[in-house]
Short mmCIF file of C-alpha atoms and ligand atoms in Angstrom, two decimals:
data_model
loop_
_atom_site.label_atom_id
_atom_site.label_comp_id
_atom_site.label_asym_id
_atom_site.label_seq_id
_atom_site.Cartn_x
_atom_site.Cartn_y
_atom_site.Cartn_z
CA UNK A 583 7.94 -10.13 50.73
CA UNK A 584 8.99 -7.53 48.24
CA UNK A 585 10.50 -10.28 46.04
CA UNK A 586 7.26 -12.26 46.28
CA UNK A 587 5.32 -9.17 45.25
CA UNK A 588 7.56 -8.64 42.22
CA UNK A 589 7.33 -12.33 41.27
CA UNK A 590 3.54 -12.42 41.49
CA UNK A 591 3.42 -9.19 39.48
CA UNK A 592 5.51 -10.86 36.79
CA UNK A 593 3.20 -13.84 36.80
CA UNK A 594 0.13 -11.70 36.19
CA UNK A 595 2.00 -9.75 33.54
CA UNK A 596 3.15 -12.85 31.70
CA UNK A 597 -0.33 -14.40 31.93
CA UNK A 598 -1.70 -11.23 30.39
CA UNK A 599 0.90 -11.47 27.63
CA UNK A 600 0.19 -15.16 27.08
CA UNK A 601 -3.44 -14.26 26.51
CA UNK A 602 -2.64 -11.91 23.67
CA UNK A 603 -4.29 -13.41 20.63
CA UNK A 604 -1.23 -13.05 18.40
CA UNK A 605 -3.31 -11.51 15.63
CA UNK A 606 -2.06 -8.34 13.86
CA UNK A 607 -4.02 -6.14 13.42
CA UNK A 608 -5.57 -6.88 16.77
CA UNK A 609 -9.29 -7.73 16.48
CA UNK A 610 -11.92 -5.41 17.88
CA UNK A 611 -13.23 -8.04 20.32
CA UNK A 612 -11.51 -11.22 21.42
CA UNK A 613 -13.22 -13.08 24.28
CA UNK A 614 -11.13 -16.06 25.30
CA UNK A 615 -12.63 -19.18 26.90
CA UNK A 616 -11.07 -22.41 28.10
CA UNK A 617 -9.57 -25.11 25.93
CA UNK A 618 -8.53 -25.44 22.31
CA UNK A 619 -9.42 -26.75 18.94
CA UNK A 620 -6.29 -28.41 17.58
CA UNK A 621 -5.75 -28.41 13.83
CA UNK A 622 -4.19 -31.55 12.35
CA UNK A 623 -4.21 -33.73 9.23
CA UNK A 624 -7.64 -35.11 10.17
CA UNK A 625 -9.20 -31.65 10.26
CA UNK A 626 -11.58 -30.73 7.47
CA UNK A 627 -13.06 -27.55 6.01
CA UNK A 628 -16.44 -26.83 4.42
CA UNK A 629 -18.18 -23.77 3.01
CA UNK A 630 -21.82 -22.98 2.31
CA UNK A 631 -21.36 -20.91 -0.83
CA UNK A 632 -19.26 -21.43 -3.98
CA UNK A 633 -17.93 -17.87 -3.58
CA UNK A 634 -15.91 -19.18 -0.61
CA UNK A 635 -14.19 -22.01 -2.49
CA UNK A 636 -11.06 -19.99 -3.32
CA UNK A 637 -10.87 -18.79 0.29
CA UNK A 638 -10.91 -22.37 1.57
CA UNK A 639 -8.22 -23.14 -1.00
CA UNK A 640 -6.11 -20.19 0.19
CA UNK A 641 -6.35 -21.43 3.79
CA UNK A 642 -5.48 -25.00 2.82
CA UNK A 643 -2.53 -23.84 0.78
CA UNK A 644 -1.11 -21.58 3.47
CA UNK A 645 -1.53 -24.27 6.12
CA UNK A 646 0.27 -26.77 3.94
CA UNK A 647 3.16 -24.44 3.16
CA UNK A 648 3.53 -22.96 6.67
CA UNK A 649 2.65 -25.94 8.82
CA UNK A 650 2.61 -29.03 6.59
CA UNK A 651 -1.05 -29.60 7.54
CA UNK A 652 -3.22 -31.16 4.82
CA UNK A 653 -6.71 -29.91 5.52
CA UNK A 654 -9.33 -31.63 3.35
CA UNK A 655 -12.48 -30.06 1.92
CA UNK A 656 -15.75 -31.74 2.92
CA UNK A 657 -19.32 -31.08 1.75
CA UNK A 658 -20.59 -30.57 5.29
CA UNK A 659 -20.03 -31.19 9.03
CA UNK A 660 -16.41 -30.19 8.76
CA UNK A 661 -14.30 -28.98 11.66
CA UNK A 662 -13.72 -25.59 10.08
CA UNK A 663 -16.92 -24.09 8.71
CA UNK A 664 -16.97 -21.01 6.47
CA UNK A 665 -20.43 -19.55 6.67
CA UNK A 666 -21.67 -16.79 4.39
CA UNK A 667 -24.73 -15.30 6.06
CA UNK A 668 -27.53 -13.19 4.67
CA UNK A 669 -27.01 -9.71 6.02
CA UNK A 670 -27.96 -6.10 5.81
CA UNK A 671 -26.71 -4.32 2.70
CA UNK A 672 -24.81 -1.66 4.57
CA UNK A 673 -22.76 -3.79 6.92
CA UNK A 674 -19.01 -3.49 6.40
CA UNK A 675 -17.97 -6.10 3.81
CA UNK A 676 -14.77 -6.73 5.80
CA UNK A 677 -16.54 -7.54 9.11
CA UNK A 678 -16.38 -11.13 10.36
CA UNK A 679 -16.97 -13.31 13.40
CA UNK A 680 -15.10 -16.40 14.53
CA UNK A 681 -16.38 -18.89 17.03
CA UNK A 682 -13.77 -21.38 18.22
CA UNK A 683 -15.11 -24.34 20.20
CA UNK A 684 -13.19 -27.48 21.20
CA UNK A 685 -14.87 -29.51 18.43
CA UNK A 686 -15.59 -26.92 15.72
CA UNK A 687 -14.50 -23.55 14.37
CA UNK A 688 -16.95 -21.31 12.50
CA UNK A 689 -15.99 -18.25 10.48
CA UNK A 690 -19.01 -16.20 9.49
CA UNK A 691 -19.59 -12.96 7.61
CA UNK A 692 -22.09 -11.40 5.25
CA UNK A 693 -19.50 -10.92 2.49
CA UNK A 694 -16.72 -13.20 1.17
CA UNK A 695 -14.22 -10.44 2.00
CA UNK A 696 -15.14 -10.80 5.69
CA UNK A 697 -14.78 -14.60 5.45
CA UNK A 698 -11.33 -14.07 3.93
CA UNK A 699 -10.26 -11.84 6.82
CA UNK A 700 -11.65 -14.36 9.32
CA UNK A 701 -9.57 -17.06 7.67
CA UNK A 702 -6.49 -14.81 7.80
CA UNK A 703 -7.04 -14.34 11.55
CA UNK A 704 -7.30 -18.12 12.00
CA UNK A 705 -4.18 -18.58 9.98
CA UNK A 706 -2.29 -16.11 12.17
CA UNK A 707 -3.52 -17.88 15.29
CA UNK A 708 -2.39 -21.29 14.12
CA UNK A 709 0.97 -20.33 12.65
CA UNK A 710 2.01 -18.38 15.72
CA UNK A 711 1.18 -21.44 17.89
CA UNK A 712 3.70 -24.26 18.13
CA UNK A 713 1.04 -26.93 18.74
CA UNK A 714 -1.42 -25.79 16.06
CA UNK A 715 -3.91 -24.93 18.78
CA UNK A 716 -6.69 -22.42 18.28
CA UNK A 717 -7.84 -21.10 21.68
CA UNK A 718 -11.55 -21.36 22.43
CA UNK A 719 -12.77 -17.83 21.77
CA UNK A 720 -15.40 -15.57 20.27
CA UNK A 721 -13.94 -12.98 17.90
CA UNK A 722 -15.81 -10.06 16.43
CA UNK A 723 -13.92 -7.81 14.10
CA UNK A 724 -14.21 -5.02 11.51
CA UNK A 725 -11.78 -2.37 10.28
CA UNK A 726 -11.69 1.30 11.23
CA UNK A 727 -10.82 2.33 7.64
CA UNK A 728 -11.75 1.07 4.19
CA UNK A 729 -8.46 2.22 2.59
CA UNK A 730 -5.47 0.31 3.96
CA UNK A 731 -2.82 0.83 1.36
CA UNK A 732 0.78 0.30 0.38
CA UNK A 733 2.60 1.85 -2.58
CA UNK A 734 5.66 0.41 -4.30
CA UNK A 735 7.78 2.49 -6.69
CA UNK A 736 9.13 0.19 -9.39
CA UNK A 737 10.30 2.94 -11.71
CA UNK A 738 13.42 3.65 -9.69
CA UNK A 739 14.17 0.00 -9.00
CA UNK A 740 12.43 -2.98 -10.53
CA UNK A 741 11.74 -5.98 -8.32
CA UNK A 742 9.66 -8.24 -10.54
CA UNK A 743 6.67 -10.53 -10.30
CA UNK A 744 7.82 -12.88 -7.56
CA UNK A 745 8.68 -10.10 -5.12
CA UNK A 746 5.46 -8.24 -5.87
CA UNK A 747 3.45 -11.42 -5.23
CA UNK A 748 5.28 -11.96 -1.97
CA UNK A 749 4.45 -8.38 -0.90
CA UNK A 750 0.80 -8.94 -1.86
CA UNK A 751 0.73 -12.10 0.22
CA UNK A 752 2.09 -10.25 3.26
CA UNK A 753 -0.37 -7.42 2.64
CA UNK A 754 -3.21 -9.97 2.72
CA UNK A 755 -1.73 -11.46 5.89
CA UNK A 756 -2.10 -8.01 7.46
CA UNK A 757 -5.53 -7.26 5.92
CA UNK A 758 -4.16 -4.43 3.78
CA UNK A 759 -6.42 -4.05 0.78
CA UNK A 760 -4.96 -1.55 -1.69
CA UNK A 761 -1.75 -1.93 -3.69
CA UNK A 762 -0.75 1.31 -5.39
CA UNK A 763 1.77 0.58 -8.09
CA UNK A 764 4.02 3.46 -9.13
CA UNK A 765 4.96 2.21 -12.60
CA UNK A 766 6.16 5.32 -14.42
CA UNK A 767 8.59 8.09 -13.51
CA UNK A 768 11.92 9.66 -14.46
CA UNK A 769 14.21 6.61 -14.52
CA UNK A 770 11.89 4.12 -16.24
CA UNK A 771 8.44 3.16 -17.52
CA UNK A 772 7.44 -0.38 -16.44
CA UNK A 773 4.08 -1.09 -18.08
CA UNK A 774 3.70 -2.60 -21.56
CA UNK A 775 1.23 -0.64 -23.70
CA UNK A 776 0.36 -2.35 -27.01
CA UNK A 777 -0.32 0.82 -28.97
CA UNK A 778 3.01 2.36 -27.87
CA UNK A 779 5.43 -0.56 -27.44
CA UNK A 780 8.51 1.66 -27.02
CA UNK A 781 7.17 2.97 -23.71
CA UNK A 782 8.29 -0.33 -22.17
CA UNK A 783 10.98 -1.38 -24.65
CA UNK A 784 12.86 1.94 -24.52
CA UNK A 785 11.27 3.61 -21.49
CA UNK A 786 11.93 0.44 -19.47
CA UNK A 787 15.71 0.67 -19.91
CA UNK A 788 17.73 1.55 -16.82
CA UNK A 789 16.94 2.34 -13.22
CA UNK A 790 17.77 5.03 -10.67
CA UNK A 791 21.39 3.94 -10.22
CA UNK A 792 22.15 2.47 -13.62
CA UNK A 793 20.74 4.08 -16.79
CA UNK A 794 22.04 1.24 -18.98
CA UNK A 795 20.29 -1.81 -17.54
CA UNK A 796 18.35 -3.77 -20.19
CA UNK A 797 14.63 -2.96 -20.24
CA UNK A 798 12.65 -4.32 -17.31
CA UNK A 799 8.86 -4.06 -17.36
CA UNK A 800 5.61 -5.93 -16.84
CA UNK A 801 3.96 -7.46 -19.89
CA UNK A 802 0.18 -7.29 -20.01
CA UNK A 803 0.09 -11.02 -19.21
CA UNK A 804 2.21 -10.31 -16.09
CA UNK A 805 -0.22 -7.59 -15.06
CA UNK A 806 -3.20 -9.94 -15.50
CA UNK A 807 -1.45 -12.52 -13.35
CA UNK A 808 -0.63 -10.07 -10.57
CA UNK A 809 -4.05 -8.43 -10.57
CA UNK A 810 -5.68 -11.90 -10.28
CA UNK A 811 -3.26 -12.88 -7.50
CA UNK A 812 -4.15 -9.70 -5.63
CA UNK A 813 -7.91 -10.15 -6.22
CA UNK A 814 -7.78 -13.65 -4.72
CA UNK A 815 -6.47 -11.88 -1.59
CA UNK A 816 -9.07 -9.10 -1.66
CA UNK A 817 -6.50 -6.51 -2.71
CA UNK A 818 -7.26 -4.00 -5.42
CA UNK A 819 -4.41 -2.81 -7.57
CA UNK A 820 -4.19 0.85 -8.55
CA UNK A 821 -1.67 1.79 -11.23
CA UNK A 822 -0.05 5.20 -11.29
CA UNK A 823 0.69 6.84 -14.62
CA UNK A 824 2.36 10.02 -13.39
CA UNK A 825 1.63 13.18 -15.42
CA UNK A 826 2.24 15.86 -16.56
CA UNK A 827 5.58 15.73 -14.67
CA UNK A 828 7.80 12.70 -13.94
CA UNK A 829 7.35 11.76 -17.60
CA UNK A 830 11.05 11.50 -18.51
CA UNK A 831 11.08 7.77 -19.35
CA UNK A 832 7.98 8.09 -21.56
CA UNK A 833 9.58 11.04 -23.34
CA UNK A 834 12.70 8.98 -24.04
CA UNK A 835 10.46 6.57 -25.98
CA UNK A 836 8.16 9.13 -27.65
CA UNK A 837 9.92 12.54 -27.59
CA UNK A 838 7.23 14.09 -29.80
CA UNK A 839 4.96 14.42 -26.73
CA UNK A 840 7.57 16.03 -24.47
CA UNK A 841 6.95 19.46 -22.99
CA UNK A 842 10.62 19.70 -21.97
CA UNK A 843 12.18 19.98 -18.55
CA UNK A 844 14.76 21.93 -16.63
CA UNK A 845 18.52 21.58 -16.09
CA UNK A 846 18.06 19.26 -13.13
CA UNK A 847 15.21 17.32 -14.76
CA UNK A 848 15.49 17.27 -18.53
CA UNK A 849 12.42 16.19 -20.57
CA UNK A 850 10.42 15.96 -17.35
CA UNK A 851 6.94 16.85 -18.64
CA UNK A 852 4.36 15.93 -21.23
CA UNK A 853 3.38 18.80 -23.52
CA UNK A 854 -0.02 20.18 -22.45
CA UNK A 855 0.05 22.67 -25.34
CA UNK A 856 -0.16 19.96 -28.00
CA UNK A 857 -3.58 18.57 -28.86
CA UNK A 858 -2.17 15.18 -29.81
CA UNK A 859 -0.75 14.70 -26.28
CA UNK A 860 -4.30 14.23 -24.97
CA UNK A 861 -5.10 11.52 -27.51
CA UNK A 862 -1.81 9.74 -26.77
CA UNK A 863 -2.30 9.75 -23.01
CA UNK A 864 -5.96 8.77 -23.34
CA UNK A 865 -4.95 5.74 -25.42
CA UNK A 866 -2.49 4.76 -22.70
CA UNK A 867 -5.18 5.15 -20.03
CA UNK A 868 -7.64 3.08 -22.08
CA UNK A 869 -5.30 0.09 -22.04
CA UNK A 870 -4.41 0.72 -18.41
CA UNK A 871 -8.06 0.78 -17.41
CA UNK A 872 -8.68 -2.59 -19.10
CA UNK A 873 -5.70 -4.12 -17.30
CA UNK A 874 -6.65 -2.83 -13.84
CA UNK A 875 -10.31 -3.46 -13.00
CA UNK A 876 -10.22 -1.36 -9.82
CA UNK A 877 -11.76 1.55 -11.76
CA UNK A 878 -9.19 3.84 -10.15
CA UNK A 879 -6.13 5.26 -11.85
CA UNK A 880 -3.59 7.49 -10.11
CA UNK A 881 -2.61 10.33 -12.43
CA UNK A 882 0.14 11.77 -10.22
CA UNK A 883 0.15 15.54 -10.64
CA UNK A 884 3.04 16.02 -8.19
CA UNK A 885 6.13 18.22 -8.36
CA UNK A 886 5.52 19.52 -11.90
CA UNK A 887 7.31 22.76 -11.05
CA UNK A 888 10.54 20.80 -10.52
CA UNK A 889 10.92 20.41 -14.26
CA UNK A 890 8.64 22.66 -16.33
CA UNK A 891 11.03 25.53 -17.05
CA UNK A 892 10.71 24.94 -20.79
CA UNK A 893 6.98 25.69 -20.59
CA UNK A 894 7.91 29.38 -20.38
CA UNK A 895 9.30 29.34 -23.92
CA UNK A 896 7.43 26.45 -25.51
CA UNK A 897 5.36 27.96 -28.40
CA UNK A 898 2.60 25.32 -28.06
CA UNK A 899 2.15 26.21 -24.40
CA UNK A 900 2.33 29.95 -25.04
CA UNK A 901 -0.47 29.50 -27.59
CA UNK A 902 -2.48 27.45 -25.06
CA UNK A 903 -2.08 30.19 -22.42
CA UNK A 904 -3.45 32.75 -24.81
CA UNK A 905 -6.24 30.61 -26.25
CA UNK A 906 -7.56 29.44 -22.87
CA UNK A 907 -6.70 32.65 -20.99
CA UNK A 908 -4.57 30.77 -18.47
CA UNK A 909 -2.55 33.01 -16.16
CA UNK A 910 0.40 30.79 -15.21
CA UNK A 911 1.96 27.33 -15.22
CA UNK A 912 -0.27 26.12 -12.40
CA UNK A 913 -3.31 27.05 -14.50
CA UNK A 914 -1.81 25.05 -17.38
CA UNK A 915 -1.43 22.02 -15.06
CA UNK A 916 -5.02 22.35 -13.93
CA UNK A 917 -6.29 22.70 -17.49
CA UNK A 918 -4.32 19.58 -18.47
CA UNK A 919 -5.64 17.58 -15.52
CA UNK A 920 -9.26 18.55 -16.16
CA UNK A 921 -8.94 17.16 -19.66
CA UNK A 922 -7.26 13.95 -18.49
CA UNK A 923 -9.85 13.47 -15.81
CA UNK A 924 -12.58 13.88 -18.45
CA UNK A 925 -10.91 11.10 -20.43
CA UNK A 926 -10.91 8.86 -17.36
CA UNK A 927 -14.57 9.54 -16.68
CA UNK A 928 -15.39 8.51 -20.24
CA UNK A 929 -13.77 5.18 -19.31
CA UNK A 930 -15.94 4.96 -16.21
CA UNK A 931 -12.91 5.27 -13.95
CA UNK A 932 -12.09 7.67 -11.13
CA UNK A 933 -8.87 9.62 -10.70
CA UNK A 934 -6.44 9.84 -7.81
CA UNK A 935 -3.95 12.69 -7.36
CA UNK A 936 -1.14 13.78 -5.08
CA UNK A 937 -2.15 16.75 -2.93
CA UNK A 938 -0.94 19.44 -5.36
CA UNK A 939 -4.14 18.81 -7.33
CA UNK A 940 -6.41 19.73 -4.40
CA UNK A 941 -6.05 23.25 -5.80
CA UNK A 942 -7.41 22.38 -9.23
CA UNK A 943 -11.19 22.38 -9.32
CA UNK A 944 -11.70 18.77 -10.30
CA UNK A 945 -15.11 17.11 -9.79
CA UNK A 946 -15.06 15.96 -6.18
CA UNK A 947 -17.25 12.89 -6.54
CA UNK A 948 -14.79 11.41 -9.02
CA UNK A 949 -11.50 12.45 -7.46
CA UNK A 950 -9.46 11.17 -4.52
CA UNK A 951 -6.60 13.21 -3.07
CA UNK A 952 -3.51 11.75 -1.39
CA UNK A 953 -2.13 14.08 1.27
CA UNK A 954 1.64 13.46 1.31
CA UNK A 955 3.34 16.72 2.35
CA UNK A 956 3.24 16.58 6.13
CA UNK A 957 4.81 20.04 6.33
CA UNK A 958 1.82 21.46 4.45
CA UNK A 959 -1.23 20.75 6.64
CA UNK A 960 -3.01 23.52 4.71
CA UNK A 961 -3.02 21.24 1.69
CA UNK A 962 -4.99 18.66 3.66
CA UNK A 963 -7.34 21.41 4.86
CA UNK A 964 -7.93 22.47 1.25
CA UNK A 965 -8.69 18.89 0.15
CA UNK A 966 -11.14 18.26 2.99
CA UNK A 967 -12.83 21.64 2.92
CA UNK A 968 -13.42 21.23 -0.82
CA UNK A 969 -15.09 17.90 -0.06
CA UNK A 970 -12.52 15.53 -1.62
CA UNK A 971 -12.27 11.99 -0.36
CA UNK A 972 -8.73 11.85 0.98
CA UNK A 973 -6.14 9.23 1.83
CA UNK A 974 -3.47 10.17 4.37
CA UNK A 975 0.09 9.18 3.48
CA UNK A 976 2.24 11.98 4.97
CA UNK A 977 5.98 11.45 4.38
CA UNK A 978 6.47 11.39 8.13
CA UNK A 979 5.73 8.76 9.27
CA UNK A 980 4.32 6.95 6.22
CA UNK A 981 7.08 7.07 3.60
CA UNK A 982 8.94 3.85 4.25
CA UNK A 983 12.13 4.95 2.49
CA UNK A 984 12.68 7.11 5.58
CA UNK A 985 14.94 5.23 8.00
CA UNK A 986 13.53 3.69 11.16
CA UNK A 987 16.48 4.24 13.48
CA UNK A 988 18.66 7.31 14.10
CA UNK A 989 21.81 5.30 13.35
CA UNK A 990 20.67 4.24 9.88
CA UNK A 991 22.51 6.01 7.09
CA UNK A 992 21.21 4.97 3.72
CA UNK A 993 17.56 5.98 3.64
CA UNK A 994 15.89 9.36 3.96
CA UNK A 995 15.68 11.68 6.94
CA UNK A 996 13.88 15.03 7.26
CA UNK A 997 16.52 17.12 8.98
CA UNK A 998 16.92 14.74 11.92
CA UNK A 999 13.44 13.25 11.73
CA UNK A 1000 12.77 9.74 10.50
CA UNK A 1001 10.10 7.08 10.80
CA UNK A 1002 10.42 4.68 13.75
CA UNK A 1003 7.89 1.86 13.98
CA UNK A 1004 6.18 3.37 17.02
CA UNK A 1005 5.33 6.53 15.08
CA UNK A 1006 3.87 4.47 12.25
CA UNK A 1007 1.87 2.52 14.83
CA UNK A 1008 0.60 5.62 16.65
CA UNK A 1009 -0.47 7.40 13.47
CA UNK A 1010 -4.06 8.48 14.08
CA UNK A 1011 -5.97 9.47 10.97
CA UNK A 1012 -8.90 10.77 13.04
CA UNK A 1013 -6.71 13.37 14.75
CA UNK A 1014 -6.43 15.53 11.62
CA UNK A 1015 -9.91 17.01 11.82
CA UNK A 1016 -12.59 17.66 14.43
CA UNK A 1017 -15.30 18.04 11.83
CA UNK A 1018 -17.59 14.97 11.49
CA UNK A 1019 -18.19 15.51 7.76
CA UNK A 1020 -14.47 15.79 7.13
CA UNK A 1021 -13.79 12.66 9.20
CA UNK A 1022 -16.07 10.77 6.79
CA UNK A 1023 -13.97 12.04 3.87
CA UNK A 1024 -10.82 10.42 5.25
CA UNK A 1025 -10.85 7.04 3.52
CA UNK A 1026 -7.85 5.66 5.33
CA UNK A 1027 -4.08 5.55 5.28
CA UNK A 1028 -1.28 4.33 3.07
CA UNK A 1029 2.47 3.82 3.32
CA UNK A 1030 4.61 4.59 0.28
CA UNK A 1031 7.95 3.00 -0.53
CA UNK A 1032 9.96 5.13 -2.94
CA UNK A 1033 12.98 3.22 -4.13
CA UNK A 1034 15.83 5.63 -4.87
CA UNK A 1035 17.67 3.99 -1.95
CA UNK A 1036 16.18 0.52 -2.36
CA UNK A 1037 18.36 -1.37 -4.79
CA UNK A 1038 17.97 -4.91 -3.47
CA UNK A 1039 15.24 -7.17 -2.14
CA UNK A 1040 17.01 -7.23 1.21
CA UNK A 1041 16.82 -3.46 1.51
CA UNK A 1042 13.18 -3.59 0.51
CA UNK A 1043 12.50 -6.12 3.27
CA UNK A 1044 14.51 -4.08 5.73
CA UNK A 1045 12.40 -0.97 5.15
CA UNK A 1046 9.05 -2.76 4.90
CA UNK A 1047 9.26 -5.27 7.76
CA UNK A 1048 8.08 -4.91 10.44
CA UNK A 1049 6.65 -1.42 9.75
CA UNK A 1050 4.03 -3.05 7.49
CA UNK A 1051 2.54 -4.66 10.61
CA UNK A 1052 2.36 -1.30 12.40
CA UNK A 1053 0.76 0.26 9.33
CA UNK A 1054 -1.85 -2.50 9.28
CA UNK A 1055 -2.83 -1.98 12.90
CA UNK A 1056 -2.91 1.81 12.48
CA UNK A 1057 -5.29 1.35 9.52
CA UNK A 1058 -7.51 -1.37 11.00
CA UNK A 1059 -7.73 -0.76 14.72
CA UNK A 1060 -9.53 2.23 16.26
CA UNK A 1061 -7.15 4.49 18.15
CA UNK A 1062 -8.68 3.71 21.56
CA UNK A 1063 -7.98 -0.03 21.08
CA UNK A 1064 -4.35 0.47 20.11
CA UNK A 1065 -1.64 -0.51 22.57
CA UNK A 1066 1.97 -0.36 21.42
CA UNK A 1067 3.22 -2.69 24.16
CA UNK A 1068 0.71 -5.40 23.28
CA UNK A 1069 1.43 -4.89 19.59
CA UNK A 1070 5.19 -5.24 20.19
CA UNK A 1071 4.58 -8.45 22.08
CA UNK A 1072 2.50 -9.87 19.22
CA UNK A 1073 5.11 -8.64 16.79
CA UNK A 1074 7.78 -10.83 18.37
CA UNK A 1075 5.89 -13.88 17.13
CA UNK A 1076 5.65 -12.34 13.67
CA UNK A 1077 9.41 -11.66 13.54
CA UNK A 1078 9.86 -15.42 13.80
CA UNK A 1079 7.66 -15.78 10.71
CA UNK A 1080 9.77 -13.23 8.84
CA UNK A 1081 12.90 -15.24 9.65
CA UNK A 1082 11.24 -18.43 8.46
CA UNK A 1083 10.21 -16.71 5.23
CA UNK A 1084 13.83 -15.60 4.65
CA UNK A 1085 13.03 -11.89 4.93
CA UNK A 1086 15.85 -9.49 5.83
CA UNK A 1087 13.82 -7.49 8.35
CA UNK A 1088 14.75 -4.81 10.87
CA UNK A 1089 14.36 -6.00 14.45
CA UNK A 1090 13.58 -2.95 16.64
CA UNK A 1091 14.49 -4.80 19.83
CA UNK A 1092 17.71 -6.33 18.42
CA UNK A 1093 18.95 -3.72 15.96
CA UNK A 1094 22.18 -5.58 15.30
CA UNK A 1095 20.52 -8.86 14.36
CA UNK A 1096 20.26 -7.73 10.73
CA UNK A 1097 22.49 -4.69 10.20
CA UNK A 1098 21.42 -1.97 7.78
CA UNK A 1099 22.24 -2.85 4.18
CA UNK A 1100 24.15 -0.23 2.27
CA UNK A 1101 22.90 1.05 -1.06
CA UNK A 1102 25.31 -0.09 -3.80
CA UNK A 1103 26.12 3.41 -4.94
CA UNK A 1104 24.91 6.61 -3.40
CA UNK A 1105 23.41 9.21 -5.67
CA UNK A 1106 21.99 12.48 -4.36
CA UNK A 1107 18.22 12.52 -3.83
CA UNK A 1108 17.86 15.57 -5.99
CA UNK A 1109 14.18 16.40 -5.84
CA UNK A 1110 12.49 14.35 -3.19
CA UNK A 1111 13.61 16.03 -0.01
C1 LIG B 2489 5.72 12.40 -4.00
O1 LIG B 2489 6.36 11.96 -3.05
N1 LIG B 2489 6.33 13.07 -4.96
C2 LIG B 2489 4.28 12.21 -4.10
#
């Protein structure tokens, strides 16, 4: 009797699991009926608006490469219908509905972005199903947050166009919509600027572990290609030109703009005391703003105090202090940032900063703050109480260079703390404030992959997969709909996809399947604790 009870319990449990839609992030509503629509080489697709043509093409392409299915476009009465509807102006552009019937599948939305996400959900359903069956269902979905981001640091290690495109494709697969590209820092500068070619040609030499590697950088044609690739997947690309600190590589190319550094971080800063520095950086931002149509540029502003010792004796800066009546180095930073922000506004772009800049009085309607120091909740309080739109990316659990298992040795830990997938999954952006106005200021969440310890594509994969899936669900799905067990079950089907794609991912339920990859040579992480 007891055995029977256990067996029937298992049956109900496995039926419940079998009914999981297999979509990550899990849709808001998924009402399953009976039967299937089966996709095959006779299936066709149509759309009612030219704006959906590239989305149909994306779906066809992915189906062909993942499943070998050749779906044909048809003018009308196709099996898969993409339907752009007239809708109210203020509905979420990412919202979509899917209706799967045994003879026809309709994806509808009031914005092409919603149609794209509907198509991504269909794609996930079909590629996680052996028989290409889409279950009869009504799906209604929209994201909890508008900012669902991922940052890649390519200053410390350069991965190149193909890997970046692959990451963008996986981001689209998980409905992540913002790619923050950390292109400049101490080891190297990775963005070609026509007016200052040595930034890339000289600043692009070397990486975190090897200062002598030939220059690696993105040409402006590369940037155009990647931005277009991202746009076709409804991802905006935000470049970061870090200033006034983390400027070492730029200063190697154009030392005349250097404000010096410290023993640990030589030539770390731009010189805020020199008038010509502002013209130089504005010229760089002008080209950057043309290359990246997102209208958002990240200006860094982090950790300046790690390498601004020379400011104390730099005559240009001493003159600036006196002229502008600035009381200390922080005031110099703030003065510098106000001027750079003014330059950006002239270009009709908005600025993003790390949380240090919540203390500078920058215009709040044109500034977004990234809260990254989880040990400084007061910094988040400052940003929100001053009315800044804010993105949450606290190191723990959202810096993906932190390891995901206690036995891992090569990535970061915070004392003994690290970043297991469950903590990424459970991250609840709403829990950081009770105040309704402040809740509205939280745009969303982002994971950041710094690459001091990421010197190969395999290590990149190992740190990114599968935590990217947990990030996506934490950003898309309201907290009350989240369920780690159901997510883990869905994830198992996605791990199969990672294997098929040749990714070297970490498997939380079989940690030894792909062992941790060592970093080629260990170098102390000297300023990012
Ligand atoms: C940072 O991690 N320095 C923003």
